[in-house]
Coordinates of C-alpha atoms in Angstrom, one line a residue:
X156 CA 67.9 118.5 81.0
X157 CA 66.5 120.6 83.7
X158 CA 69.2 123.3 84.0
X159 CA 72.4 124.6 82.6
X160 CA 74.6 122.7 85.1
X161 CA 73.1 119.3 84.2
X162 CA 73.5 120.1 80.5
X163 CA 77.1 121.0 81.0
X164 CA 77.6 117.7 82.9
X165 CA 76.1 115.8 80.0
X166 CA 78.3 117.5 77.4
X167 CA 81.4 116.9 79.6
X168 CA 80.7 113.2 79.9
X169 CA 80.0 112.8 76.2
X170 CA 83.2 114.6 75.3
X171 CA 85.2 112.0 77.4
X172 CA 84.5 109.4 74.7
X173 CA 83.9 111.4 71.6
X174 CA 86.0 113.7 69.3
X175 CA 85.2 117.4 69.5
X176 CA 83.7 117.4 66.0
X177 CA 81.1 114.8 66.9
X178 CA 79.4 117.2 69.3
X179 CA 77.1 120.2 68.4
X180 CA 76.0 122.5 71.1
X181 CA 75.3 125.7 69.0
X182 CA 71.5 126.4 69.5
X183 CA 71.0 127.6 65.9
X184 CA 72.6 124.5 64.4
X185 CA 70.8 122.2 66.8
X186 CA 67.5 123.7 65.8
X187 CA 68.1 122.3 62.3
X188 CA 68.2 118.8 63.8
X189 CA 65.0 119.2 65.8
X190 CA 62.4 117.8 63.4
X191 CA 61.8 115.8 60.2
X192 CA 59.4 116.8 57.4
X193 CA 56.1 116.2 59.0
X194 CA 53.5 118.9 59.7
X195 CA 51.6 119.2 63.0
X196 CA 54.2 117.4 65.0
X197 CA 55.7 119.0 68.1
X198 CA 59.5 119.2 68.4
X199 CA 61.6 120.1 71.4
X200 CA 65.0 121.7 71.8
X201 CA 67.8 119.1 72.2
X202 CA 70.5 119.5 74.8
X203 CA 73.2 118.3 72.4
X204 CA 73.5 116.8 68.9
X205 CA 76.0 113.9 68.5
X206 CA 77.3 112.7 65.2
X207 CA 79.2 109.5 65.9
X208 CA 81.4 107.7 63.4
X209 CA 81.8 104.3 65.1
X210 CA 79.9 101.7 67.1
X211 CA 82.0 102.4 70.1
X212 CA 81.0 106.0 70.1
X213 CA 77.3 105.1 69.9
X214 CA 77.8 102.8 72.8
X215 CA 79.4 105.6 74.8
X216 CA 76.5 107.9 74.1
X217 CA 73.9 105.3 75.3
X218 CA 75.9 104.5 78.4
X219 CA 76.1 108.2 79.2
X220 CA 72.4 108.7 78.5
X221 CA 71.5 105.7 80.8
X222 CA 73.7 107.0 83.6
X223 CA 72.2 110.4 83.5
X224 CA 68.7 109.4 82.5
X225 CA 68.7 111.5 79.3
X226 CA 66.4 110.7 76.4
X227 CA 68.0 109.9 73.1
X228 CA 66.3 110.6 69.7
X229 CA 68.0 108.6 66.8
X230 CA 68.0 110.3 63.4
X231 CA 68.9 109.6 59.8
X232 CA 68.4 112.2 57.1
X233 CA 65.2 113.6 58.6
X234 CA 63.2 113.0 55.5
X235 CA 60.5 111.1 57.4
X236 CA 56.9 112.2 57.3
X237 CA 55.5 111.2 60.8
X238 CA 57.6 113.2 63.3
X239 CA 59.5 110.1 64.4
X240 CA 62.8 111.9 64.3
X241 CA 61.6 115.0 66.1
X242 CA 63.7 116.1 69.2
X243 CA 62.3 116.2 72.7
X244 CA 63.3 118.9 75.1
X245 CA 66.7 118.2 76.7
X246 CA 67.4 115.1 74.6
X247 CA 70.5 113.9 72.9
X248 CA 69.9 113.9 69.2
X249 CA 71.9 111.0 67.8
X250 CA 72.4 111.6 64.1
X251 CA 73.8 108.5 62.3
X252 CA 74.6 110.3 59.1
X253 CA 78.3 110.2 59.5
X254 CA 78.3 106.4 59.8
X255 CA 78.0 106.1 56.0
X256 CA 80.3 103.3 54.9
X257 CA 79.4 100.4 52.6
X258 CA 81.4 97.7 54.4
X259 CA 80.9 94.8 52.0
X260 CA 79.1 93.8 48.8
X261 CA 79.1 90.0 48.1
X262 CA 77.8 89.0 44.6
X263 CA 78.0 85.3 45.7
X264 CA 76.0 85.6 48.9
X265 CA 74.0 88.4 47.4
X266 CA 74.3 90.7 50.4
X267 CA 75.5 94.1 51.3
X268 CA 76.7 95.1 54.8
X269 CA 76.3 98.8 55.5
X270 CA 76.3 101.4 58.2
X271 CA 73.1 103.2 58.9
X272 CA 74.1 106.5 57.3
X273 CA 74.5 105.2 53.8
X274 CA 72.2 107.0 51.4
X275 CA 69.7 104.6 49.6
X276 CA 70.7 105.8 46.1
X277 CA 74.4 105.5 46.9
X278 CA 73.9 101.8 47.9
X279 CA 71.7 101.2 44.8
X280 CA 74.3 102.5 42.5
X281 CA 77.2 100.7 44.2
X282 CA 75.5 97.3 44.0
X283 CA 74.4 98.0 40.5
X284 CA 78.0 98.3 39.4
X285 CA 78.4 94.6 40.4
X286 CA 75.2 93.5 38.6
X287 CA 73.1 93.5 41.7
X288 CA 69.9 95.3 42.8
X289 CA 68.7 96.7 46.1
X290 CA 64.9 97.1 45.4
X291 CA 63.5 99.4 48.2
X292 CA 63.4 102.9 46.6
X293 CA 61.5 105.5 48.6
X294 CA 60.7 108.7 46.7
X295 CA 63.4 110.4 48.8
X296 CA 66.0 107.8 47.8
X297 CA 68.5 110.4 46.8
X298 CA 68.5 111.8 50.4
X299 CA 67.2 109.1 52.8
X300 CA 69.5 106.8 54.7
X301 CA 69.3 103.0 55.1
X302 CA 69.1 103.4 58.8
X303 CA 66.1 105.7 58.4
X304 CA 64.5 103.3 55.9
X305 CA 64.9 100.4 58.5
X306 CA 63.5 102.6 61.3
X307 CA 60.3 103.4 59.4
X308 CA 60.1 100.2 57.3
X309 CA 60.1 102.2 54.2
X310 CA 58.5 101.2 50.9
X311 CA 58.8 102.8 47.5
X312 CA 57.6 102.5 43.9
X313 CA 58.7 98.9 43.4
X314 CA 56.8 97.4 46.3
X315 CA 54.2 95.7 44.1
X316 CA 56.8 93.3 42.8
X317 CA 59.7 93.4 45.2
X318 CA 58.2 94.2 48.6
X319 CA 59.3 96.6 51.3
X320 CA 62.5 97.2 53.3
X321 CA 61.6 94.6 55.9
X322 CA 62.0 91.9 53.3
X323 CA 65.6 92.8 52.6
X324 CA 67.0 93.1 56.1
X325 CA 68.7 89.8 57.0
X326 CA 70.6 90.9 60.1
X327 CA 71.4 93.9 62.3
X328 CA 73.9 95.2 64.8
X329 CA 72.0 97.2 67.4
X330 CA 73.2 99.2 70.4
X331 CA 70.7 98.8 73.1
X332 CA 69.5 101.5 75.6
X333 CA 72.2 100.5 78.2
X334 CA 75.0 100.5 75.6
X335 CA 75.2 96.7 75.0
X336 CA 75.7 95.6 71.4
X337 CA 73.2 93.1 70.1
X338 CA 73.6 91.1 66.9
X339 CA 70.5 89.7 65.3
X340 CA 69.7 87.7 62.2
X341 CA 72.2 86.2 59.8
X342 CA 74.2 86.4 56.5
X343 CA 72.8 83.2 55.1
X344 CA 69.9 82.8 52.7
X345 CA 67.9 80.9 55.3
X346 CA 67.8 80.9 59.1
X347 CA 65.1 80.4 61.7
X348 CA 67.1 80.3 65.0
X349 CA 65.1 81.8 67.8
X350 CA 62.6 84.7 67.6
X351 CA 62.9 87.0 64.7
X352 CA 64.4 90.0 66.5
X353 CA 65.6 91.5 63.2
X354 CA 62.0 92.1 62.0
X355 CA 61.1 93.5 65.4
X356 CA 63.6 96.3 65.0
X357 CA 62.5 97.1 61.4
X358 CA 59.8 99.7 61.7
X359 CA 60.5 100.4 65.4
X360 CA 61.3 104.0 64.7
X361 CA 64.4 104.0 67.0
X362 CA 62.3 103.1 70.1
X363 CA 64.0 99.8 70.8
X364 CA 67.7 100.3 69.9
X365 CA 70.1 102.1 67.7
X366 CA 70.9 100.3 64.4
X367 CA 74.6 100.6 63.7
X368 CA 75.0 97.9 61.0
X369 CA 72.7 96.1 58.6
X370 CA 73.1 93.0 56.5
X371 CA 70.8 93.5 53.4
X372 CA 69.7 91.0 50.8
X373 CA 70.3 91.8 47.2
X374 CA 68.9 90.5 44.0
X375 CA 70.3 90.1 40.5
X376 CA 69.9 93.3 38.5
X377 CA 66.7 93.0 36.4
X378 CA 66.5 94.2 32.8
X379 CA 65.7 97.8 32.1
X380 CA 62.0 98.4 32.8
X381 CA 59.6 100.0 30.3
X382 CA 56.7 102.1 31.4
X383 CA 53.1 102.5 30.2
X384 CA 50.9 105.5 30.9
X385 CA 47.1 105.1 30.8
X386 CA 44.7 108.0 31.2
X387 CA 41.2 107.6 32.8
X388 CA 38.1 109.7 33.1
X389 CA 37.7 108.7 36.7
X390 CA 39.7 107.4 39.6
X391 CA 37.3 104.5 39.9
X392 CA 38.1 103.4 36.3
X393 CA 41.8 103.5 37.0
X394 CA 41.3 101.4 40.2
X395 CA 39.3 99.0 38.2
X396 CA 42.3 98.6 35.8
X397 CA 44.5 97.9 38.8
X398 CA 42.2 95.1 40.0
X399 CA 42.1 93.6 36.5
X400 CA 45.9 93.7 36.2
X401 CA 46.4 91.9 39.5
X402 CA 43.6 89.5 39.0
X403 CA 45.1 88.3 35.7
X404 CA 48.3 87.4 37.5
X405 CA 50.6 90.1 36.1
X406 CA 53.6 91.2 38.2
X407 CA 54.5 94.7 37.2
X408 CA 57.6 96.2 38.7
X409 CA 55.6 99.3 39.3
X410 CA 51.9 100.2 39.3
X411 CA 51.4 103.8 40.3
X412 CA 48.5 106.3 40.3
X413 CA 48.4 110.1 40.1
X414 CA 45.1 111.9 40.4
X415 CA 44.1 115.0 38.5
X416 CA 45.3 117.4 41.3
X417 CA 48.7 115.7 41.4
X418 CA 49.1 115.7 37.6
X419 CA 48.4 119.4 37.5
X420 CA 50.8 120.1 40.3
X421 CA 53.6 118.2 38.6
X422 CA 53.0 120.0 35.3
X423 CA 53.0 123.4 37.0
X424 CA 56.3 122.7 38.7
X425 CA 58.1 120.9 35.9
X426 CA 56.4 121.7 32.5
X427 CA 56.6 117.9 31.7
X428 CA 53.5 118.0 29.6
X429 CA 51.5 115.3 31.4
X430 CA 47.9 115.0 30.2
X431 CA 46.0 117.8 32.0
X432 CA 42.7 116.5 31.0
X433 CA 43.0 113.2 32.8
X434 CA 41.2 112.5 36.1
X435 CA 43.6 109.7 36.9
X436 CA 47.0 108.7 35.4
X437 CA 48.1 105.1 35.9
X438 CA 51.7 104.2 35.3
X439 CA 52.6 100.5 34.9
X440 CA 56.1 99.1 34.4
X441 CA 57.7 95.8 33.7
X442 CA 61.3 94.7 34.0
X443 CA 60.8 91.3 32.4
X444 CA 62.9 90.0 29.4
X445 CA 60.1 91.1 27.1
X446 CA 58.5 94.2 28.7
X447 CA 56.8 95.3 25.5
X448 CA 54.6 92.2 25.4
X449 CA 53.7 92.6 29.1
X450 CA 52.8 96.3 28.5
X451 CA 50.6 95.4 25.6
X452 CA 48.7 92.9 27.7
X453 CA 48.2 95.5 30.5
X454 CA 47.3 98.1 28.0
X455 CA 44.4 96.0 26.8
X456 CA 43.2 95.6 30.4
X457 CA 43.4 99.3 30.9
X458 CA 41.4 99.9 27.7
X459 CA 38.8 97.4 28.9
X460 CA 38.5 99.3 32.2
X461 CA 37.8 102.5 30.3
X462 CA 41.1 104.1 29.7
X463 CA 40.7 107.1 27.3
X464 CA 44.3 106.7 26.1
X465 CA 47.1 104.2 26.6
X466 CA 50.7 105.2 25.7
X467 CA 53.6 102.8 26.2
X468 CA 57.0 104.5 26.5
X469 CA 59.2 103.9 23.5
X470 CA 62.5 103.6 25.3
X471 CA 64.2 103.8 28.7
X472 CA 64.6 107.6 28.5
X473 CA 60.8 108.1 28.1
X474 CA 60.2 105.6 30.9
X475 CA 62.5 107.5 33.2
X476 CA 60.7 110.8 32.5
X477 CA 57.4 109.2 33.5
X478 CA 58.9 107.8 36.7
X479 CA 60.5 111.1 37.5
X480 CA 57.0 112.7 37.3
X481 CA 55.7 110.2 39.8
X482 CA 58.7 110.7 42.1
X483 CA 58.1 114.4 42.1
X484 CA 54.5 114.1 43.0
X485 CA 54.9 115.0 46.7
X486 CA 57.3 117.8 46.0
X487 CA 54.9 119.3 43.5
X488 CA 52.0 119.1 45.8
X489 CA 54.0 121.0 48.4
X490 CA 54.0 124.0 46.0
X491 CA 50.2 124.2 45.9
X492 CA 49.9 125.8 49.4
X493 CA 52.3 126.8 52.1
X494 CA 52.1 123.5 54.0
X495 CA 51.0 119.9 53.5
X496 CA 50.0 116.9 55.6
X497 CA 50.9 113.7 53.8
X498 CA 48.7 110.7 54.7
X499 CA 49.9 107.1 54.3
X500 CA 46.8 104.9 54.3
X501 CA 47.0 101.4 52.8
X502 CA 43.9 99.5 51.9
X503 CA 43.1 96.2 50.2
X504 CA 43.3 96.7 46.4
X505 CA 39.6 95.8 46.1
X506 CA 38.8 98.9 48.2
X507 CA 41.2 101.3 46.4
X508 CA 38.4 103.0 44.4
X509 CA 36.4 103.6 47.6
X510 CA 39.4 105.1 49.3
X511 CA 40.0 107.6 46.4
X512 CA 36.4 108.5 46.1
X513 CA 36.0 108.9 49.8
X514 CA 39.1 111.1 49.9
X515 CA 37.6 113.3 47.2
X516 CA 34.4 113.6 49.2
X517 CA 36.5 114.6 52.3
X518 CA 38.3 117.3 50.3
X519 CA 34.9 118.7 49.2
X520 CA 33.5 118.6 52.7
X521 CA 36.3 120.6 54.1
X522 CA 36.9 122.9 51.1
X523 CA 40.5 121.8 50.7
X524 CA 42.8 120.7 47.9
X525 CA 43.8 117.1 48.5
X526 CA 45.9 115.5 45.9
X527 CA 46.4 111.7 45.8
X528 CA 49.3 109.7 44.5
X529 CA 49.4 106.0 45.3
X530 CA 51.4 102.8 45.0
X531 CA 48.2 101.5 43.5
X532 CA 49.6 98.0 43.0
X533 CA 49.7 97.4 46.8
X534 CA 46.9 99.7 47.8
X535 CA 49.1 102.3 49.5
X536 CA 47.6 105.7 49.0
X537 CA 49.2 109.1 49.8
X538 CA 46.5 111.7 50.1
X539 CA 48.3 115.1 50.5
X540 CA 46.3 117.8 52.3
X541 CA 47.4 121.2 51.0
X542 CA 46.7 124.2 53.3
X543 CA 47.8 127.6 54.4
X544 CA 49.5 127.2 57.7
X545 CA 49.0 131.0 58.4
X546 CA 45.2 130.5 58.3
X547 CA 44.1 129.0 61.6
X548 CA 40.7 127.8 60.3
X549 CA 42.3 126.2 57.2
X550 CA 44.9 124.5 59.4
X551 CA 42.1 123.1 61.6
X552 CA 40.2 121.8 58.6
X553 CA 43.4 120.2 57.3
X554 CA 44.0 118.3 60.5
X555 CA 40.4 117.2 60.7
X556 CA 40.4 116.0 57.1
X557 CA 43.6 114.1 57.7
X558 CA 42.0 112.3 60.6
X559 CA 38.9 111.5 58.5
X560 CA 41.1 110.0 55.8
X561 CA 42.7 107.7 58.4
X562 CA 39.3 106.7 59.7
X563 CA 38.2 106.0 56.2
X564 CA 41.2 103.7 55.7
X565 CA 40.4 101.7 58.8
X566 CA 36.7 101.4 57.8
X567 CA 37.8 99.9 54.5
X568 CA 39.9 97.3 56.2
X569 CA 43.2 99.1 55.8
X570 CA 46.0 100.4 58.0
X571 CA 46.9 104.0 59.2
X572 CA 50.4 103.7 57.8
X573 CA 51.8 101.6 55.0
X574 CA 55.4 102.8 55.0
X575 CA 55.8 106.2 56.7
X576 CA 55.5 105.0 60.3
X577 CA 53.5 106.2 63.3
X578 CA 55.9 108.7 64.9
X579 CA 54.1 111.6 66.6
X580 CA 51.6 112.2 63.9
X581 CA 49.6 109.0 64.1
X582 CA 50.2 107.6 67.6
X583 CA 46.7 108.5 68.8
X584 CA 45.4 106.3 66.0
X585 CA 47.5 103.3 66.7
X586 CA 45.3 102.0 69.5
X587 CA 42.3 102.1 67.2
X588 CA 44.1 99.8 64.8
X589 CA 45.8 97.5 67.2
X590 CA 43.2 97.2 70.0
X591 CA 43.8 96.9 73.8
X592 CA 45.5 93.5 73.7
X593 CA 47.8 94.5 70.9
X594 CA 48.8 97.8 72.6
X595 CA 49.5 96.0 75.9
X596 CA 51.9 93.6 74.2
X597 CA 53.6 96.3 72.2
X598 CA 54.2 98.4 75.3
X599 CA 55.6 95.3 77.1
X600 CA 58.1 94.8 74.3
X601 CA 59.1 98.4 74.6
X602 CA 59.7 98.0 78.3
X603 CA 61.8 94.9 77.8
X604 CA 64.2 96.7 75.4
X605 CA 64.1 100.2 77.0
X606 CA 63.0 99.9 80.7
X607 CA 63.9 103.5 81.4
X608 CA 62.0 104.8 78.5
X609 CA 65.0 106.8 77.1
X610 CA 64.8 105.8 73.4
X611 CA 62.7 108.1 71.3
X612 CA 60.2 108.9 74.0
X613 CA 56.8 110.1 72.9
X614 CA 56.9 108.3 69.6
X615 CA 54.5 105.5 68.5
X616 CA 52.7 105.3 71.9

């Protein structure tokens, strides 16, 4: 908004269709809603923060925004890493965290119907009580919301076997920019009626509409998984093991890699006793009826690739400890320096070793600590650039190294983002990946759904 009078008019109009507790205008509180967890991403000051509890309230917000031409920034738990939830000056921040009901769980249809503010872990536990399984499990699963997961097309540790969020979203209710309610997709196991608008919204980062309800596919709960840890003297040897495992047709429920820097950071933070001497630690898990046999076969492949030690977990508790170490990787790397930039480059599995070796060379070139943890089974790497944000030169080197890592990923036939999204952080790189024709069509889709450009402006493009 341009001035105080117009801001007051906005708040008055919003109040006409919202309860008092749904509106936040205190500048100090609003500041806490201004950004997600990404570094180097500008954030503005919102005019108001709205926390709706119903679809009708969201519609009222969008009708008001359209009438007054006010931008709207949708938010979940703000655990994102690309700046996609960052406020713009004078916007309405629309936080969906209060719309947190699980509306239905159907063991027969194997679906859950949820509001966008449901926490990922809450849903996972609720369906687990009925013998079902919701596979997508981002590392922030105890905090992140389903709506945020849908907005960024989140992945997680289980992607190598179960895939990403997009594969579990069957249907959506979406409030469009003008306040109309659109229902996409289905509740059925199959359905090919019309264009797949559901997939279009998944990963759109709130730029096409506001997700207010989701129909999610569930699976039967698998057996308890067991984990194997394999130590390697080089990242290249660990990546060779990954290629051997996939080439032989194994389907692990998890195949994760932590480099030496990451292992050291986790040990320093948690005293877990991970092997400090390793250059790369590979974690493989199976949730098959006989996981011990699968782990034994994978252990042999790791040994053949040069593993210095292969240790299968003896039970579920030991397996969970290893998984917790991997989940804490990003948090641990954040303790190395005062700030981090977390990259999200995905490459073909056959180029994984080149990606890790290239990242190590970039770290040496810029004199920086860059730890890498990776969903190795699907080639999705997370190089984490650690730097002192109070040091201008180090901050500059961090940003330049981040860009070089993305360039490396594209050179290796990969993508600039496997699961974190584009947001503010990577929008300058999107055109390099998509090309001019792709960008033209993407912008055309945006104009169709949001002709006034009110939904999450300045993101993606």
